[in-house]
Coordinates of N, CA, C and O and ligand atoms in Angstrom, one line a residue:
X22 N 148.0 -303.2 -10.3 CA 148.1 -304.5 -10.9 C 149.0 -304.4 -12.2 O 148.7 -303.5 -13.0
X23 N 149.9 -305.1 -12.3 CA 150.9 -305.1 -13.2 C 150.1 -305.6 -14.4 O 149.3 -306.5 -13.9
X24 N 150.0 -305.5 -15.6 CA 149.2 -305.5 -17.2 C 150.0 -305.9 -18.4 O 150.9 -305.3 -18.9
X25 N 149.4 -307.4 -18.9 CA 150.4 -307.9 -19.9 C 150.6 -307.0 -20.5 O 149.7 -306.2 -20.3
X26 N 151.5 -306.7 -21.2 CA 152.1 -305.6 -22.6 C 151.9 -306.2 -23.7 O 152.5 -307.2 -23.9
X27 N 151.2 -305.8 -24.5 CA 151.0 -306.0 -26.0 C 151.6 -306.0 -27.2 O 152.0 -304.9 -27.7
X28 N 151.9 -307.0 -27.7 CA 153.2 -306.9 -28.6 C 152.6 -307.3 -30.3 O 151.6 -307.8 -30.7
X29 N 153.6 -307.0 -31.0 CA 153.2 -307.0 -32.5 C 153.1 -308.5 -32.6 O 153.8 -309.3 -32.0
X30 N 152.0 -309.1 -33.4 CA 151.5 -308.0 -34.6 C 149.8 -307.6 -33.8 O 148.7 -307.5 -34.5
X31 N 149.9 -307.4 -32.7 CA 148.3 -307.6 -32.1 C 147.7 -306.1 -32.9 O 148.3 -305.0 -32.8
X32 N 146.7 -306.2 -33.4 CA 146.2 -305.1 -34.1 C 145.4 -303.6 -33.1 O 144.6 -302.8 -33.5
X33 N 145.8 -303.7 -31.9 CA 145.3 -302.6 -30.8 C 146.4 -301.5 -31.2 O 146.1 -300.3 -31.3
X34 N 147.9 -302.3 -31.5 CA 149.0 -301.1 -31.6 C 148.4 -300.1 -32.7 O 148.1 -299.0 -32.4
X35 N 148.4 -300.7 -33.8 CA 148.0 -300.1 -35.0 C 146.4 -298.8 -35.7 O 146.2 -298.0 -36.6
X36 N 145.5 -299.4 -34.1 CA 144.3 -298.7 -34.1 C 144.5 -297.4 -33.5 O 145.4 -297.2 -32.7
X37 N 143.4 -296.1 -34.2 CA 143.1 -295.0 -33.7 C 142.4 -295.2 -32.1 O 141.4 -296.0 -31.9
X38 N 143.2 -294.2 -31.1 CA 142.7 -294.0 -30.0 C 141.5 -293.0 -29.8 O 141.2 -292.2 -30.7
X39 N 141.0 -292.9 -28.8 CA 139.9 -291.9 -28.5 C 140.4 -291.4 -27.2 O 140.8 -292.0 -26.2
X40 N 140.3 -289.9 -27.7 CA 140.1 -288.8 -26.3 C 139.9 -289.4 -24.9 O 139.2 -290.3 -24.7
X41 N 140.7 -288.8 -23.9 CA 140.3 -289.1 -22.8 C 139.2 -287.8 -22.1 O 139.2 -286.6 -22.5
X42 N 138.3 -288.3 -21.0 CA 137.6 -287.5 -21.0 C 137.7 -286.9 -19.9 O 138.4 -287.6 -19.2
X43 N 137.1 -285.6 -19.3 CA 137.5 -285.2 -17.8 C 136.1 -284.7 -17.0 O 135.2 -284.2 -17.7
X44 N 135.8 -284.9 -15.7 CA 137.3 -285.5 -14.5 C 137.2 -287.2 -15.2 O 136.3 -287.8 -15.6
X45 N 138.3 -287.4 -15.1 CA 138.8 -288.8 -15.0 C 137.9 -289.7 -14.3 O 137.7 -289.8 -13.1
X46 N 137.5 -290.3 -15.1 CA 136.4 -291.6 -14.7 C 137.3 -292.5 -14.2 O 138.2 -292.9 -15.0
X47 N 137.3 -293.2 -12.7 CA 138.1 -294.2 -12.1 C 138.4 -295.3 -12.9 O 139.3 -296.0 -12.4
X48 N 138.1 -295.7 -13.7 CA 138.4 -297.0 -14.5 C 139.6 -296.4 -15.4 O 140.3 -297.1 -16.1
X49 N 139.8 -295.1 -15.5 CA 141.0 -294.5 -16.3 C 142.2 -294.4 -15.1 O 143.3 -294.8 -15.2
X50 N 141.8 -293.8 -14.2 CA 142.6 -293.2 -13.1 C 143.1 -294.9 -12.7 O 144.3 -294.8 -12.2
X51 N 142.7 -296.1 -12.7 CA 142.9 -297.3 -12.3 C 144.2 -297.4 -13.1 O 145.3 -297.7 -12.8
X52 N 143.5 -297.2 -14.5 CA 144.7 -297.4 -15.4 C 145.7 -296.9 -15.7 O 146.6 -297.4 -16.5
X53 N 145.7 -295.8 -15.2 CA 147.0 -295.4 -14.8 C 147.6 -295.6 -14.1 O 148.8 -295.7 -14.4
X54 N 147.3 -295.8 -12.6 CA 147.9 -296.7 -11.6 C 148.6 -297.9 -12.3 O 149.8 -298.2 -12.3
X55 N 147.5 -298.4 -13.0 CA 148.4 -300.2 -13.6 C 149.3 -299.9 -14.6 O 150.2 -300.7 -14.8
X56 N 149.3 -298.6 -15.6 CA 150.6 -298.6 -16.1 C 151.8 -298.1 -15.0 O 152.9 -298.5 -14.7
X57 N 151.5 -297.7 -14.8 CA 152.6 -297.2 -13.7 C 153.2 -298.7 -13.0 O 154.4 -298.9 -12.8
X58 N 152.3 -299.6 -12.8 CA 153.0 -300.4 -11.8 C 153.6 -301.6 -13.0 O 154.3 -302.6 -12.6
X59 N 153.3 -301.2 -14.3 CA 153.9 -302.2 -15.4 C 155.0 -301.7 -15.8 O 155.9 -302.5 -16.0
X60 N 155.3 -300.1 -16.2 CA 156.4 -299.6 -17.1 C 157.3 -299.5 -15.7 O 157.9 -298.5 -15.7
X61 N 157.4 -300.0 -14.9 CA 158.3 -300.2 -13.6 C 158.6 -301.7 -13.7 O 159.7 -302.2 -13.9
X62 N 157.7 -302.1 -13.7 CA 157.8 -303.6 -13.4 C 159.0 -304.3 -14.8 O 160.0 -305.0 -14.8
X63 N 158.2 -303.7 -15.9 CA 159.0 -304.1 -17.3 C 160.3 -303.4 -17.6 O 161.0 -303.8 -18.5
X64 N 160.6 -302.2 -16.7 CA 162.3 -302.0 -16.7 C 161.7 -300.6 -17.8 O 162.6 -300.2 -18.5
X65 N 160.6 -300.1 -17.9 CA 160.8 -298.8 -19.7 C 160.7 -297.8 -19.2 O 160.4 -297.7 -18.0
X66 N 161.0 -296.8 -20.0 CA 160.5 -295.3 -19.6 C 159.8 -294.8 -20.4 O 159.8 -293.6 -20.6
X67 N 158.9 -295.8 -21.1 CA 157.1 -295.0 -21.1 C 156.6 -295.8 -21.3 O 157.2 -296.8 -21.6
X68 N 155.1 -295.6 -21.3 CA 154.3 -296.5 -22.0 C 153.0 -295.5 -22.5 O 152.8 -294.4 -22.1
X69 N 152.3 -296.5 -23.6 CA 151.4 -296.0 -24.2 C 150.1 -297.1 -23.8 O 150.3 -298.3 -23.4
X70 N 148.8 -296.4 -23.9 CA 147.9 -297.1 -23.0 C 147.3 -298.5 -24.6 O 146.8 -299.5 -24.4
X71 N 147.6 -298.1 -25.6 CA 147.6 -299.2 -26.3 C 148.4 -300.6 -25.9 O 148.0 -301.8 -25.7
X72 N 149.7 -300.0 -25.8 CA 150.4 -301.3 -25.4 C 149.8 -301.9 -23.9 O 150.5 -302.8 -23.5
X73 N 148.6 -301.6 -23.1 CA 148.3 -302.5 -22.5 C 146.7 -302.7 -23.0 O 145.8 -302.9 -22.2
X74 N 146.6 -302.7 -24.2 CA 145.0 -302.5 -25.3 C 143.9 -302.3 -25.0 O 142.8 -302.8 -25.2
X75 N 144.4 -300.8 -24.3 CA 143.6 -299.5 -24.2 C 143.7 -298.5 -25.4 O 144.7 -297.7 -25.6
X76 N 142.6 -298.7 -26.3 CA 142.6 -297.4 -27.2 C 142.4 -296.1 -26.6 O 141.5 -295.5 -27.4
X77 N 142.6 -295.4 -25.9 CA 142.9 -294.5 -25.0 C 144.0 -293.3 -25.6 O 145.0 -293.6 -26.3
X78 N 143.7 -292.2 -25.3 CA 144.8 -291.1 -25.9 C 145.4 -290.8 -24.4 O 145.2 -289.7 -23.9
X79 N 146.3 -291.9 -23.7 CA 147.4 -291.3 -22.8 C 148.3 -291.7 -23.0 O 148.3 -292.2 -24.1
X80 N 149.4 -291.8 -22.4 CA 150.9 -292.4 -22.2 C 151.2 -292.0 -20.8 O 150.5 -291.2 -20.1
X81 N 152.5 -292.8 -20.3 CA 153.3 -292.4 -19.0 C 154.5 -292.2 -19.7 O 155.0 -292.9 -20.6
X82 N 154.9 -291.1 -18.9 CA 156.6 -291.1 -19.2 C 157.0 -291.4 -17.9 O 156.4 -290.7 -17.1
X83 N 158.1 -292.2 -17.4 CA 158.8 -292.8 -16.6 C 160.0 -292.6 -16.8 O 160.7 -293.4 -17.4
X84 N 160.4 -291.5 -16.2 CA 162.1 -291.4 -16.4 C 162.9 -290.7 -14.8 O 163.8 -289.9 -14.4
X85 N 162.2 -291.6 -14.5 CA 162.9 -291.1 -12.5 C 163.7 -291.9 -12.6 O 163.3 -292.5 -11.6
X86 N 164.6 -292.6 -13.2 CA 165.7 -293.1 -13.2 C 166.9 -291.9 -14.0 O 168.1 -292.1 -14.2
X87 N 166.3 -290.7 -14.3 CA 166.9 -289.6 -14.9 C 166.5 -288.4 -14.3 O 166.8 -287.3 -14.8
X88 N 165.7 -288.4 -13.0 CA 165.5 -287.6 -12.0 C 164.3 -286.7 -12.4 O 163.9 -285.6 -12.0
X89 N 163.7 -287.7 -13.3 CA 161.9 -286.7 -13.5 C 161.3 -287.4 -13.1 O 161.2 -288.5 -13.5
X90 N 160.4 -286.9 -11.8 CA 159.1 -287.5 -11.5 C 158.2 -288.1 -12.5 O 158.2 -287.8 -13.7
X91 N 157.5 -288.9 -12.2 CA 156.6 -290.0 -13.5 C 155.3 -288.6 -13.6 O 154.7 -287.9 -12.9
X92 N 155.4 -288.9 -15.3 CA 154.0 -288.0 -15.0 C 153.1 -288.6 -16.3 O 153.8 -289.4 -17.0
X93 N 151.6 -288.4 -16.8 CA 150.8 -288.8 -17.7 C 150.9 -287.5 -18.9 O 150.8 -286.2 -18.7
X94 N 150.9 -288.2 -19.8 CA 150.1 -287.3 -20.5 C 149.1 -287.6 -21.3 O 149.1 -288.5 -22.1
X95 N 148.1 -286.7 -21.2 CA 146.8 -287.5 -21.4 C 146.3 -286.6 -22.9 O 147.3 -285.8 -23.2
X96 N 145.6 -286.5 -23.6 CA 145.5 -286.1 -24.9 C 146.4 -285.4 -25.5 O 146.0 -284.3 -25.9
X97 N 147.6 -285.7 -25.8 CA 148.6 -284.9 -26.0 C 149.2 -284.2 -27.2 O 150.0 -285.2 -27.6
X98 N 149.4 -283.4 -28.0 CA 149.7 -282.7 -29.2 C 151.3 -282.0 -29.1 O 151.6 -281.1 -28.3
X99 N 152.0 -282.7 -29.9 CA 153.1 -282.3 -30.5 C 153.3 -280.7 -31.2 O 153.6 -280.7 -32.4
X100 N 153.1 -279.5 -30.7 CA 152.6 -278.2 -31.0 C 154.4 -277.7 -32.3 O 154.5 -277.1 -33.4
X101 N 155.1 -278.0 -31.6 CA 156.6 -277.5 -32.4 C 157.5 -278.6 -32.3 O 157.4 -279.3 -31.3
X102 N 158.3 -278.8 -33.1 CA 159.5 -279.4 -33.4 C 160.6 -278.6 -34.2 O 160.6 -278.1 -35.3
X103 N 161.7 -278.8 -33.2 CA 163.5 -278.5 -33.9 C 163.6 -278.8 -35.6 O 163.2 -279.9 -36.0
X104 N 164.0 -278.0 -36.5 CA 164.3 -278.4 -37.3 C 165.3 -279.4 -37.4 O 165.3 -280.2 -38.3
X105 N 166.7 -279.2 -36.1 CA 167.5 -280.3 -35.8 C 167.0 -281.4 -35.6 O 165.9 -281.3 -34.9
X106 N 167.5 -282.6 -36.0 CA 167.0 -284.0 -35.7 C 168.7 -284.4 -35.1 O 169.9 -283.9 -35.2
X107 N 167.8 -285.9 -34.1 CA 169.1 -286.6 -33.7 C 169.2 -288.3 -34.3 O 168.3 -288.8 -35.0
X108 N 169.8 -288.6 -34.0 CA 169.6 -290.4 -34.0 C 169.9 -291.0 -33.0 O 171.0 -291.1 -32.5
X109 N 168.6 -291.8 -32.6 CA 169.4 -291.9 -31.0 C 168.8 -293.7 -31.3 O 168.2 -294.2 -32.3
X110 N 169.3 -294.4 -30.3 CA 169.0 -295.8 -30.5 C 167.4 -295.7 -29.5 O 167.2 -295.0 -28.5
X111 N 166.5 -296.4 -30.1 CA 165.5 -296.8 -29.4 C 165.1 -298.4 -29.3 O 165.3 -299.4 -30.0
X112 N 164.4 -298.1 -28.0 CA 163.6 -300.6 -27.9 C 162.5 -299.6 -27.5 O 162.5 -298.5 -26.9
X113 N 161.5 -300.4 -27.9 CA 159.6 -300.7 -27.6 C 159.5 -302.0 -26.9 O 159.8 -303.1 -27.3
X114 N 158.9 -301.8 -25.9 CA 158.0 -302.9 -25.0 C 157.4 -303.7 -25.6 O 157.2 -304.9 -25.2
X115 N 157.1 -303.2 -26.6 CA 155.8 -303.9 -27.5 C 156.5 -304.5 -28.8 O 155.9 -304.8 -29.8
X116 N 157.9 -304.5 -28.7 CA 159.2 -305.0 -29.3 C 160.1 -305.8 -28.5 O 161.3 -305.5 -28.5
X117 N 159.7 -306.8 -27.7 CA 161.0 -307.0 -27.3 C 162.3 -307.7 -27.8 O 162.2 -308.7 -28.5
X118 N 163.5 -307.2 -27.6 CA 165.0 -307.6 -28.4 C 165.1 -307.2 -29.2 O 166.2 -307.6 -29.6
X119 N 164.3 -306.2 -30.1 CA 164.9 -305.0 -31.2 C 165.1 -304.0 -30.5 O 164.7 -303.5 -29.5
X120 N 166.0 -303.7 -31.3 CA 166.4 -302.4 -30.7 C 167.3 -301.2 -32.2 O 168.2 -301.7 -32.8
X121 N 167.0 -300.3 -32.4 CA 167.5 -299.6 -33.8 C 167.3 -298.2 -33.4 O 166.6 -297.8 -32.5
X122 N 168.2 -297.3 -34.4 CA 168.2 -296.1 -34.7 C 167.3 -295.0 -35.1 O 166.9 -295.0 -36.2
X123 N 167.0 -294.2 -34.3 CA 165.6 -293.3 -34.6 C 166.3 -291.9 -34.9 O 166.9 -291.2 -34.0
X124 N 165.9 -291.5 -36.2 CA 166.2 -290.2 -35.9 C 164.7 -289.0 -35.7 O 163.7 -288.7 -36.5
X125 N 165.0 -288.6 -34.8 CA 163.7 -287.5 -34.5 C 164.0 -286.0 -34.1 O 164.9 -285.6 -33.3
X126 N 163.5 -285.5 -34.4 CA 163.3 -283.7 -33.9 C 164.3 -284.2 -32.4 O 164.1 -285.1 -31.6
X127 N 165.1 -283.3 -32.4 CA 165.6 -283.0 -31.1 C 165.1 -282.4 -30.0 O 165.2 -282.9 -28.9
X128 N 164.3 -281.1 -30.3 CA 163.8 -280.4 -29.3 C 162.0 -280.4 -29.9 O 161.6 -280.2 -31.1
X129 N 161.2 -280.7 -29.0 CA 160.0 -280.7 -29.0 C 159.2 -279.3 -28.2 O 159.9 -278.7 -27.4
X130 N 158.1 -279.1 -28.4 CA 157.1 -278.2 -27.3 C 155.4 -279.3 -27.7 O 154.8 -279.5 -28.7
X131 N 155.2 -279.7 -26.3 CA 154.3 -280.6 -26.4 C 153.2 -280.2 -25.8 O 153.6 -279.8 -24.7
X132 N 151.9 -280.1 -25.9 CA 150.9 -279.7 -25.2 C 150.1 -281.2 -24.6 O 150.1 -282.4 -25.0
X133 N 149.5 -280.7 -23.5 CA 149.0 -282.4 -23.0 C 148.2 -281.5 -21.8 O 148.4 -280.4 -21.4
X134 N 147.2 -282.8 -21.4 CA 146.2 -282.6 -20.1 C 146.8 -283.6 -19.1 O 147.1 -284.8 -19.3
X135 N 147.1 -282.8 -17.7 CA 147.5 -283.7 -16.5 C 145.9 -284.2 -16.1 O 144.8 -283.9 -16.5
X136 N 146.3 -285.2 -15.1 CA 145.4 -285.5 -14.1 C 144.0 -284.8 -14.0 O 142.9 -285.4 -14.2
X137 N 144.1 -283.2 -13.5 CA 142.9 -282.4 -13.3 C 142.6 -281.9 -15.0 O 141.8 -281.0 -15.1
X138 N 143.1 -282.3 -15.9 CA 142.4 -282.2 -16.8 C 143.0 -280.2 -17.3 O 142.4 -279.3 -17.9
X139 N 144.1 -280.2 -16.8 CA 144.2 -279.0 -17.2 C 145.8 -279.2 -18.3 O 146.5 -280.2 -18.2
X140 N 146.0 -277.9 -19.2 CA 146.7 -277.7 -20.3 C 147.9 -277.6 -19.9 O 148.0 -276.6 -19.2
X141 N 149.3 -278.3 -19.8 CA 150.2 -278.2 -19.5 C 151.2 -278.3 -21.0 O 151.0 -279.1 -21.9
X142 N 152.3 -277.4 -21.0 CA 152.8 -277.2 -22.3 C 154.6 -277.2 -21.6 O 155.1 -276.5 -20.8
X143 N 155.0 -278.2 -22.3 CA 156.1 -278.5 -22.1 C 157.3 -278.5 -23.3 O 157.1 -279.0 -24.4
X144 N 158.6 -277.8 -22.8 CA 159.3 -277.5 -23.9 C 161.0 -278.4 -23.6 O 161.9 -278.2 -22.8
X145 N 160.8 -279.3 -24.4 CA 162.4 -280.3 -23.5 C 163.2 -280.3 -25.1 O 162.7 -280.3 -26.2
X146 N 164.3 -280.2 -24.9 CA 165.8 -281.1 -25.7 C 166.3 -282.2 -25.5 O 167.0 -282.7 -26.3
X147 N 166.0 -282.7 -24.7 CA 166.6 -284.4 -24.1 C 166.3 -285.3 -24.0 O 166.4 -286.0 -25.0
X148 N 165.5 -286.0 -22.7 CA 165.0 -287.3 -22.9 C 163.7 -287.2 -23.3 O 163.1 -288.0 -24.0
X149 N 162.8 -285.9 -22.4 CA 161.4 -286.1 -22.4 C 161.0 -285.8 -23.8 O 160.0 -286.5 -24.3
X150 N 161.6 -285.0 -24.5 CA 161.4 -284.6 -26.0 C 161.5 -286.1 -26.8 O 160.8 -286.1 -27.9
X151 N 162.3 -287.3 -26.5 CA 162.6 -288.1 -27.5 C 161.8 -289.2 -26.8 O 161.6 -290.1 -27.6
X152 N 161.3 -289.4 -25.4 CA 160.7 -290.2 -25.3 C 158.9 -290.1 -25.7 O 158.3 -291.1 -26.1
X153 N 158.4 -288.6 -25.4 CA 157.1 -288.0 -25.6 C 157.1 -288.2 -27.1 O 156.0 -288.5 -27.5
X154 N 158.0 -288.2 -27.9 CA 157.9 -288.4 -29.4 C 157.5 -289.9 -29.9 O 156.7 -290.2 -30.7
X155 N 158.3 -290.7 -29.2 CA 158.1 -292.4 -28.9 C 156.9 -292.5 -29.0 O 156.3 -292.8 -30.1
X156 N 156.2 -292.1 -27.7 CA 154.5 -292.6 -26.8 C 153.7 -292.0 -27.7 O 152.9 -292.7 -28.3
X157 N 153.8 -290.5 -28.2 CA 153.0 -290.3 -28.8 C 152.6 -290.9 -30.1 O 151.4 -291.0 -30.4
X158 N 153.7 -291.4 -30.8 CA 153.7 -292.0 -32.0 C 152.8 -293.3 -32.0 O 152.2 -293.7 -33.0
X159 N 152.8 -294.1 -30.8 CA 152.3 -294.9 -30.3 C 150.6 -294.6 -30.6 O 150.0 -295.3 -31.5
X160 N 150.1 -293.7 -29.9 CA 149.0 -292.8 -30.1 C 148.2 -292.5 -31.1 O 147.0 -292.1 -31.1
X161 N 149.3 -293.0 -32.3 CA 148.8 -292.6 -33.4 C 149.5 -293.9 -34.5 O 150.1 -293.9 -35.5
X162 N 149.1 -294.9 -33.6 CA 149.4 -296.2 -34.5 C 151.0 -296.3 -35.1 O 151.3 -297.2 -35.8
X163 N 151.5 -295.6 -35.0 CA 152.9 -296.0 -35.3 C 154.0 -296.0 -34.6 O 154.4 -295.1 -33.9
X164 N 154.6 -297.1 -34.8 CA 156.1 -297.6 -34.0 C 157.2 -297.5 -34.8 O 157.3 -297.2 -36.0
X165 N 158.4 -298.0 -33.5 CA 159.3 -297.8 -34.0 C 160.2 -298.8 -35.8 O 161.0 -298.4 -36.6
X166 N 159.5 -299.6 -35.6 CA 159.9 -300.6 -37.0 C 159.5 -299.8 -38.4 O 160.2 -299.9 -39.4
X167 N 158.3 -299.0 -38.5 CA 158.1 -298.3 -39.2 C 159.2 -296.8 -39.7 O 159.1 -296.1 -40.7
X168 N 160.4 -296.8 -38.5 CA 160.8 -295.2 -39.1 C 162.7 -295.7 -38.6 O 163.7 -295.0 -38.6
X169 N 162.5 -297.1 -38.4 CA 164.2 -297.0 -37.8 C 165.1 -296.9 -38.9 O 164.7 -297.3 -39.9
X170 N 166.2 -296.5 -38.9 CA 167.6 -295.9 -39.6 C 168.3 -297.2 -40.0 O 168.8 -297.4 -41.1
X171 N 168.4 -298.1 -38.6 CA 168.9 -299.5 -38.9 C 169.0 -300.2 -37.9 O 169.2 -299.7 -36.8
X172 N 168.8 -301.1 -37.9 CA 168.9 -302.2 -36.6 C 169.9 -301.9 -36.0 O 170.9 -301.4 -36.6
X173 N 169.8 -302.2 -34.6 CA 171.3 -302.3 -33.4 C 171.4 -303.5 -33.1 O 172.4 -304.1 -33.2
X174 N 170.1 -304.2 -32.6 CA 170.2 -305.5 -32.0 C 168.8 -306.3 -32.2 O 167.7 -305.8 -31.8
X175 N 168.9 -307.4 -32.7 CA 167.9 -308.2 -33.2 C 166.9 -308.1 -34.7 O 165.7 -307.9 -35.1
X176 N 168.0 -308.3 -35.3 CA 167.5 -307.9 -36.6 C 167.1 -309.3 -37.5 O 167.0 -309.4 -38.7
X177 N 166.8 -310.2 -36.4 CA 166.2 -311.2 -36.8 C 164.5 -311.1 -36.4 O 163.4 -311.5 -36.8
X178 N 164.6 -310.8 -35.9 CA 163.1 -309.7 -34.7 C 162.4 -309.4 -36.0 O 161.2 -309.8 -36.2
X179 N 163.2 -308.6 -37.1 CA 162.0 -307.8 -37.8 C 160.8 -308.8 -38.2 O 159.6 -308.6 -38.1
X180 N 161.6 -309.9 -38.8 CA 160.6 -310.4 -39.7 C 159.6 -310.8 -38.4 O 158.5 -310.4 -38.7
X181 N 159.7 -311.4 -37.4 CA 158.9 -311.8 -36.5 C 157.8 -310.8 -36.6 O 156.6 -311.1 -36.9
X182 N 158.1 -308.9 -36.2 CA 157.3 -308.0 -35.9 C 157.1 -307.3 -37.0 O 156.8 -306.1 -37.0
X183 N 157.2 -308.1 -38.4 CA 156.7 -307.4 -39.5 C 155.2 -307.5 -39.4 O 154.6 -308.5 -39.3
X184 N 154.7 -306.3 -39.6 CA 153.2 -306.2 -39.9 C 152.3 -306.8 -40.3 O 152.1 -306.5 -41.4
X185 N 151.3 -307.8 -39.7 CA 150.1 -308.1 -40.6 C 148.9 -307.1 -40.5 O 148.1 -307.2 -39.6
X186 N 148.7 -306.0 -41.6 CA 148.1 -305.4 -41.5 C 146.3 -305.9 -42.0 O 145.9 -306.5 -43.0
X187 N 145.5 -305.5 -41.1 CA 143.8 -306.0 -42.1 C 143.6 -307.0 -41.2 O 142.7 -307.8 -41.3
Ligands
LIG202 CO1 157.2 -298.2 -27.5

């Protein structure tokens, strides 16, 4: 089932998530299914389970349009980052028509739990490093409007997705 996407200023983005727990209780495993059938449907390559207002600690990365199988990551920790940073342009789902400059760690090593609930540690330079940095930030209440360099496109947007915090 495809899952509205949740967009600013709804106060789910901005909340602390909770642990997911293992084995995967079907009402989680559902929801991953339905992200999956939304970050397809909405054209992204990830999503965070907030943006469909699950306080939940997962994300999907979706980047088989760049030849990586879709996969979850489910409580996931950021273990190392590059002291190199890049600036790459980013858009949020939960933004639509902004779009701005992020600069972030280039290379990541990310620890996270698959499916069976086991430790997978993952060390990328490219997309999964800049997109896992996206979702997780997500994870932890913060987006992209909070860290961008400068608008690319829709910089009338801000004021719309400026924060009401409380
Ligand atoms: Co986003």
């Amino acid at each position: 089932m495809v899952l509205p996407i949740v967009k600013l200023p709804a106060q789910v983005l901005r909340r602390p998530v909770t642990d997911v727990s293992f084995p995967l209780h079907k009402d989680v495993r559902r929801l991953i299914r339905d992200m999956l059938e939304t970050v397809i449907k909405a054209d992204g390559i990830g999503l965070a389970a907030p943006q469909v207002g699950q306080s939940l600690n997962l994300a999907l990365i979706y980047l088989e349009t760049s030849g990586i199988p879709v996969f979850p990551i489910i409580n996931p920790k950021i273990v190392e980052t590059s002291k190199q940073r890049v600036a790459i342009e980013e858009g949020c789902l939960s933004l639509p028509g902004l779009f701005g400059e992020v600069t972030r760690p280039k290379k990541i090593v990310i620890e996270y739990q698959d499916m069976h609930g086991k430790v997978q540690r993952l060390d990328d330079n490219g997309w999964i490093a800049r997109v896992c940095q996206h979702e997780v930030d997500h994870l932890i209440g913060t987006l992209i409007i909070d860290k961008l360099d400068s608008v690319t496109q829709g910089q009338e947007l801000l004021k719309i997705y400026s924060d009401r915090k409380g």
